[in-house]
């Protein structure tokens, strides 16, 4: 026997040893291909997790029989974030023993850099559960509202992006965009909205920009877990309509926003639309992992992350009635709603061309500070 054949001996024996498992795997993959898509995802999910966790090449033989791992994005999207967030919400409602409150809250304060000196109640024993601690109120003087500028920050947080809306696309972070129409949703009858239906990108934008010489602007504010979780009215305006999108509850931190295109369009959100002195104005509260609870103080009919609502649908509610022809008037700085844990606020509004933001991308901002003015 020549040396080359001797060297190939172990390889040939290994190939024969793998022959029967490969046949079995091919049969199994053939059976999987006949399954429904949900069942197929369920069966391939454990292998995909192992593929990304095990050392490189550990599951390479599977690729020889036609198996391909699910992408990391698809894998993350398949995680039942709504169910996990619902479970987390129930856990947050559990009352903690009096002796356990200080160590639990102190760990959270240390981890996320919470400033308890701003809290209306600094005594940690006052908060019966995690939910009450997350939704703590601030001292009245802790966040003075800027009266010199027309638009203020509705919350504490970090500025992810801001500027003019171009080509009906809005940046969630630098270089990653989402569709304005997908984010705000399909149009409904004109009598229920401050703008009529649209059929294309150009007409959609033109219906939002109701006054000649105006432009459409946006601002994205990310609330970290350590931030103050309530949000307020960013200007004097009238809320005429609410649209609730049940959806996923994926993380909205900047790293994830760079990773998943149109993340804000996938996640559960509540869109409030109306008018201010320069035309169209909207504020959208976007949910996130463990933040299935979005509360709007004047909207008692809103129930987020509810099992009765399915992803991909939306629910409309008009605040314009026969008794109330205008809607809900909101004053700048007035309490508007709250999150559990942290999330994202997106402002989309119409303003004259000389509107200027007083911001830098990535800067920290607090509720009441100026976003921009004319």
Tab-separated table of C-alpha atoms in Angstrom:
chain	number	residue	atom	x	y	z
A	1	UNK	CA	0.000	0.000	0.000
A	2	UNK	CA	1.415	3.430	-0.932
A	3	UNK	CA	1.902	6.158	1.653
A	4	UNK	CA	-0.905	8.339	0.253
A	5	UNK	CA	-3.385	5.468	0.615
A	6	UNK	CA	-2.099	4.811	4.149
A	7	UNK	CA	-2.678	8.420	5.026
A	8	UNK	CA	-6.165	8.298	3.533
A	9	UNK	CA	-7.042	5.164	5.480
A	10	UNK	CA	-8.300	6.936	8.619
A	11	UNK	CA	-10.240	9.447	6.485
A	12	UNK	CA	-11.956	6.624	4.561
A	13	UNK	CA	-12.829	4.821	7.793
A	14	UNK	CA	-14.223	8.095	9.220
A	15	UNK	CA	-16.260	8.661	6.045
A	16	UNK	CA	-17.726	5.135	6.317
A	17	UNK	CA	-18.436	5.713	9.999
A	18	UNK	CA	-20.297	8.976	9.160
A	19	UNK	CA	-22.178	7.442	6.221
A	20	UNK	CA	-25.040	5.912	8.192
A	21	UNK	CA	-25.588	8.945	10.528
A	22	UNK	CA	-25.695	11.180	7.457
A	23	UNK	CA	-28.353	8.978	5.892
A	24	UNK	CA	-30.387	9.189	9.075
A	25	UNK	CA	-29.967	12.958	9.214
A	26	UNK	CA	-31.054	13.302	5.585
A	27	UNK	CA	-34.200	11.293	6.300
A	28	UNK	CA	-34.864	13.428	9.372
A	29	UNK	CA	-34.385	16.671	7.462
A	30	UNK	CA	-36.712	15.352	4.767
A	31	UNK	CA	-39.360	14.785	7.426
A	32	UNK	CA	-38.771	18.294	8.803
A	33	UNK	CA	-39.264	19.831	5.354
A	34	UNK	CA	-42.817	18.442	5.320
A	35	UNK	CA	-43.701	20.112	8.604
A	36	UNK	CA	-45.532	23.406	8.960
A	37	UNK	CA	-43.339	26.507	9.399
A	38	UNK	CA	-44.147	26.987	13.123
A	39	UNK	CA	-43.381	23.331	13.854
A	40	UNK	CA	-40.202	23.480	11.783
A	41	UNK	CA	-38.982	26.549	13.668
A	42	UNK	CA	-39.700	24.833	16.962
A	43	UNK	CA	-37.726	21.736	15.962
A	44	UNK	CA	-34.711	23.603	14.509
A	45	UNK	CA	-34.490	26.165	17.326
A	46	UNK	CA	-32.500	23.965	19.804
A	47	UNK	CA	-29.940	23.030	17.124
A	48	UNK	CA	-29.516	26.691	16.200
A	49	UNK	CA	-28.894	27.648	19.823
A	50	UNK	CA	-26.241	24.933	20.079
A	51	UNK	CA	-24.705	26.093	16.785
A	52	UNK	CA	-24.026	29.566	18.187
A	53	UNK	CA	-23.035	28.408	21.694
A	54	UNK	CA	-20.694	25.509	20.911
A	55	UNK	CA	-17.100	26.020	19.672
A	56	UNK	CA	-16.693	26.902	16.000
A	57	UNK	CA	-17.157	23.906	13.751
A	58	UNK	CA	-18.684	21.582	16.364
A	59	UNK	CA	-21.872	21.191	14.331
A	60	UNK	CA	-20.228	21.537	10.908
A	61	UNK	CA	-21.127	17.946	9.869
A	62	UNK	CA	-24.789	18.986	9.888
A	63	UNK	CA	-24.126	21.412	7.034
A	64	UNK	CA	-23.060	18.456	4.879
A	65	UNK	CA	-26.561	17.023	5.011
A	66	UNK	CA	-28.364	20.252	4.133
A	67	UNK	CA	-29.051	21.841	7.539
A	68	UNK	CA	-28.585	25.588	7.902
A	69	UNK	CA	-28.808	27.526	11.177
A	70	UNK	CA	-31.433	30.222	11.672
A	71	UNK	CA	-29.891	33.711	11.594
A	72	UNK	CA	-29.146	35.399	14.900
A	73	UNK	CA	-31.807	38.042	14.208
A	74	UNK	CA	-34.454	35.425	13.394
A	75	UNK	CA	-33.408	33.461	16.463
A	76	UNK	CA	-33.817	36.527	18.682
A	77	UNK	CA	-37.186	37.362	17.095
A	78	UNK	CA	-38.412	33.846	17.922
A	79	UNK	CA	-37.878	34.383	21.670
A	80	UNK	CA	-41.330	34.785	23.338
A	81	UNK	CA	-40.596	38.312	24.601
A	82	UNK	CA	-44.270	39.166	25.148
A	83	UNK	CA	-44.786	36.161	27.410
A	84	UNK	CA	-41.533	36.820	29.277
A	85	UNK	CA	-42.437	40.489	29.727
A	86	UNK	CA	-45.889	39.526	31.028
A	87	UNK	CA	-44.267	37.179	33.545
A	88	UNK	CA	-41.796	39.895	34.545
A	89	UNK	CA	-44.692	42.309	35.065
A	90	UNK	CA	-46.410	39.891	37.432
A	91	UNK	CA	-43.149	39.349	39.300
A	92	UNK	CA	-42.791	43.104	39.716
A	93	UNK	CA	-46.165	43.219	41.457
A	94	UNK	CA	-45.075	40.775	44.176
A	95	UNK	CA	-44.724	42.606	47.483
A	96	UNK	CA	-41.217	42.328	48.908
A	97	UNK	CA	-40.645	41.662	52.610
A	98	UNK	CA	-39.730	44.834	54.487
A	99	UNK	CA	-36.213	43.568	55.292
A	100	UNK	CA	-35.490	42.652	51.642
A	101	UNK	CA	-36.415	45.992	50.063
A	102	UNK	CA	-33.268	47.937	50.875
A	103	UNK	CA	-30.765	45.316	49.565
A	104	UNK	CA	-32.796	44.657	46.377
A	105	UNK	CA	-33.307	48.333	45.519
A	106	UNK	CA	-29.739	49.245	46.532
A	107	UNK	CA	-28.406	46.658	44.063
A	108	UNK	CA	-30.577	48.142	41.301
A	109	UNK	CA	-29.466	51.688	42.203
A	110	UNK	CA	-25.803	50.666	42.107
A	111	UNK	CA	-26.174	48.733	38.825
A	112	UNK	CA	-28.012	51.427	36.843
A	113	UNK	CA	-26.824	54.615	38.572
A	114	UNK	CA	-30.196	55.777	39.919
A	115	UNK	CA	-30.176	59.172	41.694
A	116	UNK	CA	-32.557	58.668	44.606
A	117	UNK	CA	-31.975	62.228	45.877
A	118	UNK	CA	-34.344	63.361	43.079
A	119	UNK	CA	-37.111	60.938	44.119
A	120	UNK	CA	-40.183	62.331	45.860
A	121	UNK	CA	-39.747	59.550	48.449
A	122	UNK	CA	-36.125	58.629	49.164
A	123	UNK	CA	-36.905	55.957	51.771
A	124	UNK	CA	-36.441	52.605	49.992
A	125	UNK	CA	-38.737	50.832	52.450
A	126	UNK	CA	-41.628	52.913	51.110
A	127	UNK	CA	-41.729	50.993	47.799
A	128	UNK	CA	-43.642	47.752	48.305
A	129	UNK	CA	-42.571	46.123	45.039
A	130	UNK	CA	-40.287	46.618	42.046
A	131	UNK	CA	-43.089	48.122	39.980
A	132	UNK	CA	-43.602	50.961	42.473
A	133	UNK	CA	-39.856	51.577	42.574
A	134	UNK	CA	-39.604	51.723	38.757
A	135	UNK	CA	-42.478	54.231	38.583
A	136	UNK	CA	-41.229	56.476	41.403
A	137	UNK	CA	-42.129	60.162	41.160
A	138	UNK	CA	-39.674	63.056	41.332
A	139	UNK	CA	-39.553	66.071	43.593
A	140	UNK	CA	-41.358	69.030	41.950
A	141	UNK	CA	-38.163	71.102	41.700
A	142	UNK	CA	-36.061	68.229	40.311
A	143	UNK	CA	-37.046	68.911	36.660
A	144	UNK	CA	-37.764	72.582	35.901
A	145	UNK	CA	-39.590	73.013	32.581
A	146	UNK	CA	-37.906	75.312	30.033
A	147	UNK	CA	-40.361	78.068	29.055
A	148	UNK	CA	-38.101	79.702	26.456
A	149	UNK	CA	-38.309	76.876	23.889
A	150	UNK	CA	-41.382	75.543	22.098
A	151	UNK	CA	-40.502	71.813	22.409
A	152	UNK	CA	-38.978	70.208	25.506
A	153	UNK	CA	-37.799	66.687	26.245
A	154	UNK	CA	-40.774	64.557	27.364
A	155	UNK	CA	-38.522	62.287	29.452
A	156	UNK	CA	-35.077	61.553	30.790
A	157	UNK	CA	-32.919	59.586	28.377
A	158	UNK	CA	-30.331	59.585	25.621
A	159	UNK	CA	-30.791	61.256	22.233
A	160	UNK	CA	-30.415	58.540	19.590
A	161	UNK	CA	-31.304	60.616	16.553
A	162	UNK	CA	-33.056	63.791	15.416
A	163	UNK	CA	-33.547	65.942	12.331
A	164	UNK	CA	-35.758	66.292	9.282
A	165	UNK	CA	-37.699	63.320	7.937
A	166	UNK	CA	-36.437	62.573	4.422
A	167	UNK	CA	-38.023	60.227	1.846
A	168	UNK	CA	-40.548	59.009	4.435
A	169	UNK	CA	-37.705	57.280	6.299
A	170	UNK	CA	-36.785	57.917	9.931
A	171	UNK	CA	-33.442	56.947	11.497
A	172	UNK	CA	-33.743	54.834	14.649
A	173	UNK	CA	-29.951	55.088	15.055
A	174	UNK	CA	-27.288	56.446	12.716
A	175	UNK	CA	-27.542	54.686	9.338
A	176	UNK	CA	-30.492	52.401	10.262
A	177	UNK	CA	-33.919	53.594	9.123
A	178	UNK	CA	-37.549	52.564	9.262
A	179	UNK	CA	-40.582	53.511	7.214
A	180	UNK	CA	-42.633	56.400	8.570
A	181	UNK	CA	-45.853	54.874	7.222
A	182	UNK	CA	-45.078	51.463	8.741
A	183	UNK	CA	-44.350	53.129	12.070
A	184	UNK	CA	-47.491	55.288	12.236
A	185	UNK	CA	-49.619	52.662	10.503
A	186	UNK	CA	-52.230	52.644	7.728
A	187	UNK	CA	-54.579	55.559	7.452
A	188	UNK	CA	-58.133	55.587	8.808
A	189	UNK	CA	-61.132	57.803	7.889
A	190	UNK	CA	-60.228	61.470	7.733
A	191	UNK	CA	-62.867	62.510	10.254
A	192	UNK	CA	-61.018	60.513	12.934
A	193	UNK	CA	-57.543	61.901	12.211
A	194	UNK	CA	-55.956	65.320	11.858
A	195	UNK	CA	-54.867	64.199	8.360
A	196	UNK	CA	-56.672	62.314	5.517
A	197	UNK	CA	-55.692	58.976	3.958
A	198	UNK	CA	-52.619	58.737	1.735
A	199	UNK	CA	-51.657	56.292	-0.981
A	200	UNK	CA	-47.931	56.880	-1.590
A	201	UNK	CA	-44.821	58.077	0.217
A	202	UNK	CA	-45.049	61.588	-1.256
A	203	UNK	CA	-48.745	61.977	-0.565
A	204	UNK	CA	-48.353	60.402	2.896
A	205	UNK	CA	-45.796	63.030	3.869
A	206	UNK	CA	-47.763	65.838	2.226
A	207	UNK	CA	-50.826	64.911	4.276
A	208	UNK	CA	-48.828	65.132	7.488
A	209	UNK	CA	-47.293	68.480	6.504
A	210	UNK	CA	-50.495	70.504	6.411
A	211	UNK	CA	-49.045	74.020	6.080
A	212	UNK	CA	-47.016	75.509	3.252
A	213	UNK	CA	-43.372	76.127	4.097
A	214	UNK	CA	-43.284	73.541	6.903
A	215	UNK	CA	-41.072	70.467	7.221
A	216	UNK	CA	-41.452	67.171	9.086
A	217	UNK	CA	-39.072	66.567	12.011
A	218	UNK	CA	-38.317	63.650	14.306
A	219	UNK	CA	-36.519	62.976	17.577
A	220	UNK	CA	-35.762	59.595	19.220
A	221	UNK	CA	-35.096	59.380	22.983
A	222	UNK	CA	-33.948	56.138	24.620
A	223	UNK	CA	-34.848	55.599	28.296
A	224	UNK	CA	-32.338	53.374	30.103
A	225	UNK	CA	-33.439	51.183	33.065
A	226	UNK	CA	-31.969	53.688	35.537
A	227	UNK	CA	-33.822	56.691	34.102
A	228	UNK	CA	-36.990	58.321	35.402
A	229	UNK	CA	-39.723	56.235	33.742
A	230	UNK	CA	-42.594	58.723	33.449
A	231	UNK	CA	-43.033	60.857	30.329
A	232	UNK	CA	-44.681	64.245	29.899
A	233	UNK	CA	-46.158	66.449	27.227
A	234	UNK	CA	-43.324	67.952	25.132
A	235	UNK	CA	-45.345	71.020	24.088
A	236	UNK	CA	-48.796	72.597	24.181
A	237	UNK	CA	-50.908	70.429	21.877
A	238	UNK	CA	-54.217	68.583	21.498
A	239	UNK	CA	-54.322	64.771	21.300
A	240	UNK	CA	-57.100	63.646	18.947
A	241	UNK	CA	-56.316	59.983	18.297
A	242	UNK	CA	-54.578	56.928	19.754
A	243	UNK	CA	-53.392	53.880	17.831
A	244	UNK	CA	-52.102	50.815	19.687
A	245	UNK	CA	-49.885	48.313	17.860
A	246	UNK	CA	-49.533	44.973	19.675
A	247	UNK	CA	-46.165	43.565	18.699
A	248	UNK	CA	-42.890	42.092	19.841
A	249	UNK	CA	-41.097	43.366	22.925
A	250	UNK	CA	-37.487	43.237	21.795
A	251	UNK	CA	-34.787	45.279	23.478
A	252	UNK	CA	-34.537	48.855	22.153
A	253	UNK	CA	-31.043	49.665	23.413
A	254	UNK	CA	-28.854	51.383	20.766
A	255	UNK	CA	-26.861	48.210	20.040
A	256	UNK	CA	-30.002	46.246	19.250
A	257	UNK	CA	-31.395	49.153	17.207
A	258	UNK	CA	-28.311	48.936	14.968
A	259	UNK	CA	-28.741	45.180	14.608
A	260	UNK	CA	-32.444	44.871	13.713
A	261	UNK	CA	-33.851	46.944	10.860
A	262	UNK	CA	-37.232	48.568	11.555
A	263	UNK	CA	-37.020	47.500	15.202
A	264	UNK	CA	-39.486	50.193	16.281
A	265	UNK	CA	-42.003	48.944	13.705
A	266	UNK	CA	-41.806	45.385	15.098
A	267	UNK	CA	-42.232	46.364	18.746
A	268	UNK	CA	-45.435	47.107	20.607
A	269	UNK	CA	-46.153	50.837	20.619
A	270	UNK	CA	-48.780	53.459	21.359
A	271	UNK	CA	-49.054	56.316	18.834
A	272	UNK	CA	-50.710	59.546	19.991
A	273	UNK	CA	-51.473	62.014	17.181
A	274	UNK	CA	-52.917	65.502	17.185
A	275	UNK	CA	-52.119	69.140	16.466
A	276	UNK	CA	-49.989	71.910	17.883
A	277	UNK	CA	-49.660	75.553	16.850
A	278	UNK	CA	-47.606	74.646	13.757
A	279	UNK	CA	-49.684	71.684	12.539
A	280	UNK	CA	-49.314	67.914	12.928
A	281	UNK	CA	-47.744	66.516	16.129
A	282	UNK	CA	-47.281	62.941	17.362
A	283	UNK	CA	-45.702	61.175	20.336
A	284	UNK	CA	-45.084	57.420	20.237
A	285	UNK	CA	-44.231	55.314	23.282
A	286	UNK	CA	-42.358	52.188	22.128
A	287	UNK	CA	-42.357	49.094	24.362
A	288	UNK	CA	-39.342	46.869	24.961
A	289	UNK	CA	-38.319	43.642	26.702
A	290	UNK	CA	-39.851	43.630	30.200
A	291	UNK	CA	-41.649	46.883	29.307
A	292	UNK	CA	-44.955	45.509	28.069
A	293	UNK	CA	-46.790	47.967	30.280
A	294	UNK	CA	-47.317	51.366	28.619
A	295	UNK	CA	-49.770	53.570	30.475
A	296	UNK	CA	-51.411	56.773	29.206
A	297	UNK	CA	-52.978	58.575	32.160
A	298	UNK	CA	-56.044	59.945	30.355
A	299	UNK	CA	-56.722	56.709	28.390
A	300	UNK	CA	-58.338	54.138	30.673
A	301	UNK	CA	-59.255	51.865	27.724
A	302	UNK	CA	-55.627	51.201	26.758
A	303	UNK	CA	-54.304	47.731	27.731
A	304	UNK	CA	-50.843	46.871	26.390
A	305	UNK	CA	-49.156	43.442	26.149
A	306	UNK	CA	-52.531	41.746	26.499
A	307	UNK	CA	-53.016	38.145	25.269
A	308	UNK	CA	-56.256	39.159	23.550
A	309	UNK	CA	-54.345	41.257	20.995
A	310	UNK	CA	-52.278	39.536	18.316
A	311	UNK	CA	-49.112	40.866	16.689
A	312	UNK	CA	-49.620	42.505	13.312
A	313	UNK	CA	-52.943	44.114	14.213
A	314	UNK	CA	-53.711	47.578	15.550
A	315	UNK	CA	-56.463	49.177	17.609
A	316	UNK	CA	-57.719	52.713	17.081
A	317	UNK	CA	-59.412	55.066	19.525
A	318	UNK	CA	-60.557	58.622	18.842
A	319	UNK	CA	-60.677	61.248	21.577
A	320	UNK	CA	-62.827	63.447	19.340
A	321	UNK	CA	-66.490	62.898	20.220
A	322	UNK	CA	-69.816	64.700	19.835
A	323	UNK	CA	-69.301	66.096	23.323
A	324	UNK	CA	-65.616	66.896	22.774
A	325	UNK	CA	-64.975	68.251	19.280
A	326	UNK	CA	-61.249	68.926	19.741
A	327	UNK	CA	-59.706	66.095	21.763
A	328	UNK	CA	-57.510	66.076	24.873
A	329	UNK	CA	-55.648	69.364	25.491
A	330	UNK	CA	-52.133	68.887	26.938
A	331	UNK	CA	-49.936	71.581	28.462
A	332	UNK	CA	-46.150	71.550	28.109
A	333	UNK	CA	-44.669	69.515	30.967
A	334	UNK	CA	-47.980	67.944	32.014
A	335	UNK	CA	-47.889	64.268	33.084
A	336	UNK	CA	-48.764	62.080	30.094
A	337	UNK	CA	-47.836	58.446	30.862
A	338	UNK	CA	-45.281	55.962	32.150
A	339	UNK	CA	-43.280	52.832	31.332
A	340	UNK	CA	-42.202	49.937	33.483
A	341	UNK	CA	-38.374	49.733	33.406
A	342	UNK	CA	-37.161	51.685	30.293
A	343	UNK	CA	-38.010	52.155	26.632
A	344	UNK	CA	-38.129	54.736	23.811
A	345	UNK	CA	-40.073	57.899	22.957
A	346	UNK	CA	-40.343	58.984	19.284
A	347	UNK	CA	-41.577	62.475	18.391
A	348	UNK	CA	-42.673	63.214	14.804
A	349	UNK	CA	-44.020	66.687	14.156
A	350	UNK	CA	-44.527	69.441	11.643
A	351	UNK	CA	-42.763	72.783	12.070
A	352	UNK	CA	-41.524	75.739	9.993
A	353	UNK	CA	-38.237	75.375	8.104
A	354	UNK	CA	-36.363	77.565	10.601
A	355	UNK	CA	-37.005	75.135	13.484
A	356	UNK	CA	-33.683	74.246	15.113
A	357	UNK	CA	-32.811	71.403	17.458
A	358	UNK	CA	-30.642	72.279	20.477
A	359	UNK	CA	-29.168	68.777	20.620
A	360	UNK	CA	-26.227	66.514	19.865
A	361	UNK	CA	-26.629	62.834	18.951
A	362	UNK	CA	-25.736	60.638	21.909
A	363	UNK	CA	-26.155	63.316	24.560
A	364	UNK	CA	-27.979	62.692	27.836
A	365	UNK	CA	-31.086	64.776	28.376
A	366	UNK	CA	-33.574	65.227	31.181
A	367	UNK	CA	-37.291	65.900	31.155
A	368	UNK	CA	-37.993	69.641	30.849
A	369	UNK	CA	-34.810	70.534	28.976
A	370	UNK	CA	-35.057	72.144	25.519
A	371	UNK	CA	-35.249	69.979	22.407
A	372	UNK	CA	-35.611	72.861	19.954
A	373	UNK	CA	-37.386	76.043	18.972
A	374	UNK	CA	-37.895	78.547	16.173
